[in-house]
């Protein structure tokens, strides 16, 4: 399927390229505009600057706006700077409002100001209203291009109003009902409108069971609501329940994907998930800060082992099991961490008590610790014929697993309590902390029971 | 917000509970049915079996079906077994088709057979048609409850048809156009229908630029298409382009969330992400298999170090840096792994060549390796006044980072090539492999340059 798409796109593009080469505007427009805007954007972005400059002269700002709505934010900055500022401003004005705001939010402040200055006043004002919402809040991803009606309208009036508003609205499938003071009082779906009699009143058909989200609320909460309630759009309100805008499902799909990618990359300690196509320098720049922090944490572990040098000198065999014990601590900690972070992200941990989670993790640590501890004792006894060494490693692993599992869940819960994003406690971070804990346990016990081992 | 919701729900439930206690059916129904089905499900699931049994007698199968559509699959099995089979079958028949299929797919085969046997024939047949699609394919999440029209219809006819079909359809916002042989030939949105003249023909208004997905294709591809093209529904076709069903955006939101959670839990080596509310036994059962595999891999590392016992005996100080080096290898490997797995998941790695990714990762490893290697050499020299030991650790870290970064991206790419889900190469798995590599490098070099160190 994917290859076919690729092939089809290639064939289509060959046509389009020929049209560009021969400077056949009409042929180019006929072929290019027939494509879905997503495909237009894919093709557009692959072109050389020279060809893109040609395309700008062939398409109207209105047509370019649709292309722009489908270009990734990372790519758009360089494109904006290569084009005539006036043309760029016109494109931004024609775009879906929320997409234009996303783009402007990614630019430098003076760039934003200059675009807004040359843009038509109406669009500039609409955009300004949306620019001040903090990143990742519900307000920052909403649009104000939606349809609202009064509850006193008839279905016929509502439908006519809808037809008039349709070209500019982000969605017409939900229509929001407001009172004279712009309070959100109800919602009516196009489905309800279609199956109602034309002379009924909106107030008879609308649902006043409305789910809404405050503008300052995290976008993740909005995503959870839309997912739970199966909504295509979610109204955004201020603290007095005035209707400010709506969030549509296409943007929420992106939010769900982003938030999940973010948690994932944090678990792997990649500060900002590199796209596969970034170069080595860029990738190294993103990963190095983490690696260096972890290097220093690792030095801490090293200096800790250094304090047990005497013990090590006596029983060099002890060193053999350092990676095993530290590794197990890291693994179980990462597991517990992942479960806790996801639980917090999906809101499940709020319903359950935090103490209950910790009690459960302690239990899990005890069970897994016992199993692994007994197993390793037996293995080392059979393999090295060293019962006491086996017992030492076994008990260390047991204690380590209990403590590491607890730490893996306690740390994100504490962070959440302190309003820090728990996903920051990345896998390697927890792993390093657990390295230290496990080595303290292992060498502490070895030093205490040195007599038995020698 | 969240607390308010909780409070509102509690107040509402107090009303409902009072009605149940006093056996006031009408009062209960008035209060309960006023809630959104998602909230109905939340309240329903929290009740004792006794109260649930009472609720069954107060609600029709049709009303219970809406509650069922909002209950998590994990909870539904025990609920189905507590109710009268006939009533359960009626509920399943009344549910949205795709949700009923999801439930039946999660049951034992003989349970499915007995439910289908007592269900009305029409619903049973519709369900049977959908049951045979393999898990996680597009076919398995589609529904056949959608609206289709002929291209020769007028807009008026289409709208009337739509009104008639609306109560049963999963969505009426996209209407699919088929020819006489049921081939998919176009799509028309309700938006287009609303703004068109009533005597126009469907063929004039419909778009024949249709994005569709084959029934056997992975659900992740369907999710990517819907996200890229901002669709509310995606048609599912067979290899001859016959229209089989549609996937709606509410189901795709769940797919995006699930697939991301799956990758996340695999990176953390939690075979199946425990929900936070599972007990300690359940959690231990899910995590133990991974821990035991990793324990054996850890033993391999231990036996590897054991082979360098002689070297260790001579320079016990070497042991101090084992966790540091192994840890750095694990960290950088996990970073490279995460980038590669996400790249594969989002399809970005297909566009770029695999060799190019590897070259990039080699470059990244070289840069990060050089930085960390120089840094650690300097630190150890300043801290321990041991230049050669510092150099040994520094060069080991440099080599380790290069190899571990490469391994972190090579392994998932190879797995993808061999059609194995690359996310299986979990973080701890890569970490353990890199532990082994790093120890070989470190002790290998230490043994070779022993003369300088002593």
PDB file of C-alpha atoms in Angstrom, chain B residues 97-252:
ATOM      1  CA  UNK B  97     -21.315  -3.078  15.886  1.00  0.00           C
ATOM      2  CA  UNK B  98     -17.581  -2.500  16.242  1.00  0.00           C
ATOM      3  CA  UNK B  99     -17.815  -2.274  20.021  1.00  0.00           C
ATOM      4  CA  UNK B 100     -19.810  -5.523  20.214  1.00  0.00           C
ATOM      5  CA  UNK B 101     -17.183  -7.213  18.043  1.00  0.00           C
ATOM      6  CA  UNK B 102     -14.405  -5.944  20.307  1.00  0.00           C
ATOM      7  CA  UNK B 103     -16.135  -7.472  23.314  1.00  0.00           C
ATOM      8  CA  UNK B 104     -16.769 -10.824  21.618  1.00  0.00           C
ATOM      9  CA  UNK B 105     -13.170 -10.952  20.429  1.00  0.00           C
ATOM     10  CA  UNK B 106     -12.059 -10.754  24.037  1.00  0.00           C
ATOM     11  CA  UNK B 107     -14.198 -13.748  25.109  1.00  0.00           C
ATOM     12  CA  UNK B 108     -13.624 -17.508  24.945  1.00  0.00           C
ATOM     13  CA  UNK B 109     -14.793 -19.119  21.713  1.00  0.00           C
ATOM     14  CA  UNK B 110     -17.582 -21.143  23.321  1.00  0.00           C
ATOM     15  CA  UNK B 111     -18.925 -18.028  25.047  1.00  0.00           C
ATOM     16  CA  UNK B 112     -19.006 -16.227  21.714  1.00  0.00           C
ATOM     17  CA  UNK B 113     -20.842 -19.121  20.101  1.00  0.00           C
ATOM     18  CA  UNK B 114     -23.483 -19.232  22.826  1.00  0.00           C
ATOM     19  CA  UNK B 115     -24.112 -15.488  22.685  1.00  0.00           C
ATOM     20  CA  UNK B 116     -24.434 -15.573  18.908  1.00  0.00           C
ATOM     21  CA  UNK B 117     -26.813 -18.527  19.154  1.00  0.00           C
ATOM     22  CA  UNK B 118     -29.356 -16.699  21.328  1.00  0.00           C
ATOM     23  CA  UNK B 119     -28.957 -13.337  19.582  1.00  0.00           C
ATOM     24  CA  UNK B 120     -31.368 -12.207  16.852  1.00  0.00           C
ATOM     25  CA  UNK B 121     -30.220 -13.523  13.480  1.00  0.00           C
ATOM     26  CA  UNK B 122     -29.609 -10.136  11.831  1.00  0.00           C
ATOM     27  CA  UNK B 123     -27.255  -8.845  14.511  1.00  0.00           C
ATOM     28  CA  UNK B 124     -25.538 -12.221  14.815  1.00  0.00           C
ATOM     29  CA  UNK B 125     -24.782 -12.243  11.108  1.00  0.00           C
ATOM     30  CA  UNK B 126     -23.475  -8.690  11.113  1.00  0.00           C
ATOM     31  CA  UNK B 127     -21.200  -9.559  14.001  1.00  0.00           C
ATOM     32  CA  UNK B 128     -20.006 -12.822  12.424  1.00  0.00           C
ATOM     33  CA  UNK B 129     -18.940 -10.919   9.305  1.00  0.00           C
ATOM     34  CA  UNK B 130     -16.600  -8.812  11.398  1.00  0.00           C
ATOM     35  CA  UNK B 131     -15.303 -11.487  13.777  1.00  0.00           C
ATOM     36  CA  UNK B 132     -12.885 -13.120  11.373  1.00  0.00           C
ATOM     37  CA  UNK B 133     -10.541 -10.159  10.902  1.00  0.00           C
ATOM     38  CA  UNK B 134      -7.187 -10.622  12.539  1.00  0.00           C
ATOM     39  CA  UNK B 135      -6.465  -8.593  15.657  1.00  0.00           C
ATOM     40  CA  UNK B 136      -4.968  -5.126  15.113  1.00  0.00           C
ATOM     41  CA  UNK B 137      -5.830  -5.022  11.406  1.00  0.00           C
ATOM     42  CA  UNK B 138      -7.941  -2.248   9.972  1.00  0.00           C
ATOM     43  CA  UNK B 139     -10.727  -4.770   9.397  1.00  0.00           C
ATOM     44  CA  UNK B 140     -10.863  -5.629  13.077  1.00  0.00           C
ATOM     45  CA  UNK B 141     -11.692  -2.073  14.151  1.00  0.00           C
ATOM     46  CA  UNK B 142     -14.084  -1.120  11.366  1.00  0.00           C
ATOM     47  CA  UNK B 143     -17.855  -1.016  11.553  1.00  0.00           C
ATOM     48  CA  UNK B 144     -20.360  -1.840   8.840  1.00  0.00           C
ATOM     49  CA  UNK B 145     -22.896   0.632  10.212  1.00  0.00           C
ATOM     50  CA  UNK B 146     -22.313   3.490   7.803  1.00  0.00           C
ATOM     51  CA  UNK B 147     -24.244   5.310   5.125  1.00  0.00           C
ATOM     52  CA  UNK B 148     -23.682   4.584   1.439  1.00  0.00           C
ATOM     53  CA  UNK B 149     -25.394   6.177  -1.560  1.00  0.00           C
ATOM     54  CA  UNK B 150     -25.328   5.825  -5.338  1.00  0.00           C
ATOM     55  CA  UNK B 151     -23.666   8.529  -7.416  1.00  0.00           C
ATOM     56  CA  UNK B 152     -26.824   8.866  -9.509  1.00  0.00           C
ATOM     57  CA  UNK B 153     -28.876  10.073  -6.532  1.00  0.00           C
ATOM     58  CA  UNK B 154     -29.757  13.725  -6.150  1.00  0.00           C
ATOM     59  CA  UNK B 155     -28.645  15.606  -3.053  1.00  0.00           C
ATOM     60  CA  UNK B 156     -32.274  15.592  -1.898  1.00  0.00           C
ATOM     61  CA  UNK B 157     -32.482  11.807  -2.188  1.00  0.00           C
ATOM     62  CA  UNK B 158     -29.143  11.421  -0.447  1.00  0.00           C
ATOM     63  CA  UNK B 159     -30.265  13.652   2.407  1.00  0.00           C
ATOM     64  CA  UNK B 160     -33.499  11.723   2.847  1.00  0.00           C
ATOM     65  CA  UNK B 161     -31.598   8.454   2.788  1.00  0.00           C
ATOM     66  CA  UNK B 162     -29.235   9.889   5.371  1.00  0.00           C
ATOM     67  CA  UNK B 163     -32.086  10.914   7.680  1.00  0.00           C
ATOM     68  CA  UNK B 164     -33.473   7.392   7.501  1.00  0.00           C
ATOM     69  CA  UNK B 165     -30.109   5.747   8.230  1.00  0.00           C
ATOM     70  CA  UNK B 166     -28.965   8.231  10.863  1.00  0.00           C
ATOM     71  CA  UNK B 167     -30.215   6.402  13.983  1.00  0.00           C
ATOM     72  CA  UNK B 168     -28.105   3.287  13.257  1.00  0.00           C
ATOM     73  CA  UNK B 169     -25.060   4.774  11.586  1.00  0.00           C
ATOM     74  CA  UNK B 170     -21.811   5.252  13.471  1.00  0.00           C
ATOM     75  CA  UNK B 171     -21.271   8.525  11.644  1.00  0.00           C
ATOM     76  CA  UNK B 172     -23.348  10.436   9.118  1.00  0.00           C
ATOM     77  CA  UNK B 173     -20.742  13.100   8.479  1.00  0.00           C
ATOM     78  CA  UNK B 174     -19.152  11.176   5.648  1.00  0.00           C
ATOM     79  CA  UNK B 175     -21.351   9.376   3.149  1.00  0.00           C
ATOM     80  CA  UNK B 176     -19.651   6.904   0.837  1.00  0.00           C
ATOM     81  CA  UNK B 177     -20.572   6.583  -2.813  1.00  0.00           C
ATOM     82  CA  UNK B 178     -20.555   3.139  -4.432  1.00  0.00           C
ATOM     83  CA  UNK B 179     -21.247   1.849  -7.913  1.00  0.00           C
ATOM     84  CA  UNK B 180     -23.540  -1.054  -8.794  1.00  0.00           C
ATOM     85  CA  UNK B 181     -20.840  -3.589  -7.923  1.00  0.00           C
ATOM     86  CA  UNK B 182     -20.259  -2.008  -4.523  1.00  0.00           C
ATOM     87  CA  UNK B 183     -16.915  -0.552  -5.522  1.00  0.00           C
ATOM     88  CA  UNK B 184     -15.985   2.565  -3.606  1.00  0.00           C
ATOM     89  CA  UNK B 185     -16.072   5.435  -6.107  1.00  0.00           C
ATOM     90  CA  UNK B 186     -16.370   8.574  -4.010  1.00  0.00           C
ATOM     91  CA  UNK B 187     -17.092  10.286  -0.753  1.00  0.00           C
ATOM     92  CA  UNK B 188     -19.334  13.197   0.095  1.00  0.00           C
ATOM     93  CA  UNK B 189     -19.333  14.977   3.422  1.00  0.00           C
ATOM     94  CA  UNK B 190     -22.470  16.120   5.172  1.00  0.00           C
ATOM     95  CA  UNK B 191     -20.907  19.570   4.968  1.00  0.00           C
ATOM     96  CA  UNK B 192     -20.924  19.324   1.165  1.00  0.00           C
ATOM     97  CA  UNK B 193     -24.493  18.023   1.192  1.00  0.00           C
ATOM     98  CA  UNK B 194     -25.688  20.882   3.402  1.00  0.00           C
ATOM     99  CA  UNK B 195     -24.242  23.604   1.212  1.00  0.00           C
ATOM    100  CA  UNK B 196     -25.286  22.054  -2.116  1.00  0.00           C
ATOM    101  CA  UNK B 197     -28.512  22.671  -4.018  1.00  0.00           C
ATOM    102  CA  UNK B 198     -31.062  19.911  -3.468  1.00  0.00           C
ATOM    103  CA  UNK B 199     -31.426  19.010  -7.138  1.00  0.00           C
ATOM    104  CA  UNK B 200     -27.723  18.592  -7.835  1.00  0.00           C
ATOM    105  CA  UNK B 201     -26.451  15.073  -8.294  1.00  0.00           C
ATOM    106  CA  UNK B 202     -24.208  13.302  -5.815  1.00  0.00           C
ATOM    107  CA  UNK B 203     -21.730  12.663  -8.642  1.00  0.00           C
ATOM    108  CA  UNK B 204     -21.350  16.440  -9.153  1.00  0.00           C
ATOM    109  CA  UNK B 205     -20.514  17.149  -5.538  1.00  0.00           C
ATOM    110  CA  UNK B 206     -18.648  14.046  -4.384  1.00  0.00           C
ATOM    111  CA  UNK B 207     -14.898  13.854  -4.192  1.00  0.00           C
ATOM    112  CA  UNK B 208     -13.320  10.961  -6.063  1.00  0.00           C
ATOM    113  CA  UNK B 209      -9.981  11.679  -4.385  1.00  0.00           C
ATOM    114  CA  UNK B 210     -10.590   8.986  -1.779  1.00  0.00           C
ATOM    115  CA  UNK B 211      -8.147   7.767   0.824  1.00  0.00           C
ATOM    116  CA  UNK B 212      -8.912   4.171   1.844  1.00  0.00           C
ATOM    117  CA  UNK B 213      -7.180   1.346   3.673  1.00  0.00           C
ATOM    118  CA  UNK B 214      -7.145  -2.409   2.854  1.00  0.00           C
ATOM    119  CA  UNK B 215      -8.860  -4.544   5.513  1.00  0.00           C
ATOM    120  CA  UNK B 216      -5.706  -6.567   6.194  1.00  0.00           C
ATOM    121  CA  UNK B 217      -3.505  -3.524   6.760  1.00  0.00           C
ATOM    122  CA  UNK B 218      -2.217  -2.797  10.256  1.00  0.00           C
ATOM    123  CA  UNK B 219      -4.442  -0.503  12.327  1.00  0.00           C
ATOM    124  CA  UNK B 220      -1.418   1.752  12.842  1.00  0.00           C
ATOM    125  CA  UNK B 221      -1.395   2.556   9.112  1.00  0.00           C
ATOM    126  CA  UNK B 222      -5.063   3.480   9.307  1.00  0.00           C
ATOM    127  CA  UNK B 223      -4.290   5.741  12.268  1.00  0.00           C
ATOM    128  CA  UNK B 224      -1.448   7.429  10.398  1.00  0.00           C
ATOM    129  CA  UNK B 225      -3.681   8.067   7.368  1.00  0.00           C
ATOM    130  CA  UNK B 226      -6.472   9.564   9.452  1.00  0.00           C
ATOM    131  CA  UNK B 227      -4.006  11.754  11.297  1.00  0.00           C
ATOM    132  CA  UNK B 228      -2.214  12.907   8.148  1.00  0.00           C
ATOM    133  CA  UNK B 229      -5.349  13.576   6.144  1.00  0.00           C
ATOM    134  CA  UNK B 230      -7.389  14.891   9.108  1.00  0.00           C
ATOM    135  CA  UNK B 231     -10.229  12.463   8.447  1.00  0.00           C
ATOM    136  CA  UNK B 232     -13.230  11.765  10.683  1.00  0.00           C
ATOM    137  CA  UNK B 233     -13.756   8.373   9.054  1.00  0.00           C
ATOM    138  CA  UNK B 234     -11.713   6.141   6.774  1.00  0.00           C
ATOM    139  CA  UNK B 235     -13.240   3.601   4.358  1.00  0.00           C
ATOM    140  CA  UNK B 236     -11.934   0.031   4.504  1.00  0.00           C
ATOM    141  CA  UNK B 237     -11.784  -1.893   1.223  1.00  0.00           C
ATOM    142  CA  UNK B 238     -10.857  -5.359  -0.004  1.00  0.00           C
ATOM    143  CA  UNK B 239      -8.206  -5.928  -2.677  1.00  0.00           C
ATOM    144  CA  UNK B 240     -10.769  -5.250  -5.416  1.00  0.00           C
ATOM    145  CA  UNK B 241     -11.754  -1.920  -3.868  1.00  0.00           C
ATOM    146  CA  UNK B 242     -15.134  -3.149  -2.630  1.00  0.00           C
ATOM    147  CA  UNK B 243     -16.258  -1.051   0.306  1.00  0.00           C
ATOM    148  CA  UNK B 244     -16.327  -3.263   3.413  1.00  0.00           C
ATOM    149  CA  UNK B 245     -16.737  -0.814   6.256  1.00  0.00           C
ATOM    150  CA  UNK B 246     -15.454   2.351   7.855  1.00  0.00           C
ATOM    151  CA  UNK B 247     -13.190   3.224  10.750  1.00  0.00           C
ATOM    152  CA  UNK B 248     -14.286   6.228  12.795  1.00  0.00           C
ATOM    153  CA  UNK B 249     -12.031   8.728  14.500  1.00  0.00           C
ATOM    154  CA  UNK B 250     -13.130   7.854  18.054  1.00  0.00           C
ATOM    155  CA  UNK B 251     -11.707   4.358  17.585  1.00  0.00           C
ATOM    156  CA  UNK B 252      -8.541   5.743  16.007  1.00  0.00           C
TER     157      UNK B 252
END
